[in-house]
CSV table of C-alpha atoms in Angstrom, one decimal:
chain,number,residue,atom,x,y,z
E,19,UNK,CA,-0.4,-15.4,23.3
E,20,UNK,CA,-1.5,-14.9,19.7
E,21,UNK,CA,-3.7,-17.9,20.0
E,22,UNK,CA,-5.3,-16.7,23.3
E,23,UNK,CA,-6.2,-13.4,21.3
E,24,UNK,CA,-7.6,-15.5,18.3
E,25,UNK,CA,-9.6,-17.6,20.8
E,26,UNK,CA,-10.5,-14.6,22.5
E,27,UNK,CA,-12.2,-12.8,19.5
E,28,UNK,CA,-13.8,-15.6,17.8
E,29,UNK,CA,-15.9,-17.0,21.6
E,30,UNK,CA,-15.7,-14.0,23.6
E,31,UNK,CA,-16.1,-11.3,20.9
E,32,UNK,CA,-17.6,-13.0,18.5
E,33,UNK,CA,-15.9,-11.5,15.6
E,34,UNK,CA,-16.8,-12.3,12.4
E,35,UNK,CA,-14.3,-14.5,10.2
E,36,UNK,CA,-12.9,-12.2,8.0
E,37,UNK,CA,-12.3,-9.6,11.1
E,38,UNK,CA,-10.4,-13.1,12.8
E,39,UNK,CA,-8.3,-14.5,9.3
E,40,UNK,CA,-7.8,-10.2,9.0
E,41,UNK,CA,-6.7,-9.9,12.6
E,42,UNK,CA,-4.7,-13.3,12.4
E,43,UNK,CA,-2.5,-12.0,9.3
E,44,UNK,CA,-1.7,-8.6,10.9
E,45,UNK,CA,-0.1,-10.3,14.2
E,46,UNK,CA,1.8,-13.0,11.8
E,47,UNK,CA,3.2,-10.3,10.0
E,48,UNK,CA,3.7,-8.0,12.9
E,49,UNK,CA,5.0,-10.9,14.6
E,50,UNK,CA,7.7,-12.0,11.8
E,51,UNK,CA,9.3,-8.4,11.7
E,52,UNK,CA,9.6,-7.8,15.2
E,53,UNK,CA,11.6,-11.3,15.5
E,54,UNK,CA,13.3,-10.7,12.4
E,55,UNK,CA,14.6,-6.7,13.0
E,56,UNK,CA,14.7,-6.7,16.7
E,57,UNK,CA,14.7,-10.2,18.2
E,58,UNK,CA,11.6,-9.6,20.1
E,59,UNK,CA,8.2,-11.5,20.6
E,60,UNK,CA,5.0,-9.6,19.8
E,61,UNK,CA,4.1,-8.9,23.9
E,62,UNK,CA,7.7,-7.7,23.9
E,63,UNK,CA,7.5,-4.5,21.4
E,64,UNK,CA,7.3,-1.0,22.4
E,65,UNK,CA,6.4,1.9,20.7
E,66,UNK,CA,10.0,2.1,18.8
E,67,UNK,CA,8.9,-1.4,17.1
E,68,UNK,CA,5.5,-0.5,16.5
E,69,UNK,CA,6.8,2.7,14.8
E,70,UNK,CA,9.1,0.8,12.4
E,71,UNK,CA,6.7,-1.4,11.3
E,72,UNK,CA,4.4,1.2,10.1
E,73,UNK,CA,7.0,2.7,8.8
E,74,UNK,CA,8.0,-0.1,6.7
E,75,UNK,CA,4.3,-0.9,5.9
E,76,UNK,CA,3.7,2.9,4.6
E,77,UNK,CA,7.5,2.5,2.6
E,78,UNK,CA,5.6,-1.0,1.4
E,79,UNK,CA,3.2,1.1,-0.8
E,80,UNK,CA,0.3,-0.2,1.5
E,81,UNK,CA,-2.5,2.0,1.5
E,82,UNK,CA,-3.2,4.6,4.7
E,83,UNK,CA,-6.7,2.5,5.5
E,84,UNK,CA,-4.6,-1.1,5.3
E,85,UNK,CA,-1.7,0.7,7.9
E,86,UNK,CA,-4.7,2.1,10.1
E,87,UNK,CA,-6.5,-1.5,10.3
E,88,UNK,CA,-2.8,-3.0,11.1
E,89,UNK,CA,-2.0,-0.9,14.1
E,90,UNK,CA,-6.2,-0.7,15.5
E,91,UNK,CA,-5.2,-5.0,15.1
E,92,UNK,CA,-2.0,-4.3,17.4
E,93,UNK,CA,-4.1,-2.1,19.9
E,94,UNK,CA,-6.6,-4.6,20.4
E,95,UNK,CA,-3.8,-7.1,21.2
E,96,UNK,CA,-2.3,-5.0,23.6
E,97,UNK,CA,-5.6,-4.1,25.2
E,98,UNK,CA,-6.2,-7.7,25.3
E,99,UNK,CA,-2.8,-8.5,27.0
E,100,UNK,CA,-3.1,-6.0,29.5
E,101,UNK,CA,-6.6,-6.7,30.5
E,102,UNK,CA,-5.1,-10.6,31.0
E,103,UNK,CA,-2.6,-9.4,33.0
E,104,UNK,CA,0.2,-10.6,30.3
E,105,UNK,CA,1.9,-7.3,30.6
E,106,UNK,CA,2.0,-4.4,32.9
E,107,UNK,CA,1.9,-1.6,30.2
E,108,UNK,CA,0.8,-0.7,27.5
């Protein structure tokens, strides 16, 4: 599914290549801690997961603007996923 999204924002949204490598880094990371604290895949986290992470970004030191771009990259991959029908909520 992370690939689809990739694909999806450098044809259909033509996004420029830092906004894809930027984009591409967030859901990595995003994607390592929600398999490594909670045994989930990406699609799978709800809001709980989504909330730790920040959390954990913000404990990090990672500035406010960094956390911000980090979860507007998770709503866009949720948008993405519900608009392809790859979950029912989001």
């Amino acid at each position: 599914m992370l690939f689809s999204f990739i694909n999806y924002l450098k044809h259909e949204k033509r996004a420029s290549n830092h906004t894809v490598t930027a984009y591409s880094k967030d859901l990595e990371q995003f994607s390592h801690f929600v398999a490594e604290v909670f045994g989930l895949e990406p699609h799978a986290a709800g809001h709980a997961e989504i909330r730790a992470w920040r959390i954990e970004l913000m404990e990090s030191g990672l500035s406010p603007a960094s956390v911000n771009r980090k979860t507007a990259t998770l709503r866009a991959f949720f948008k993405f996923l519900l608009q392809s029908g790859k979950i029912d909520a989001d």
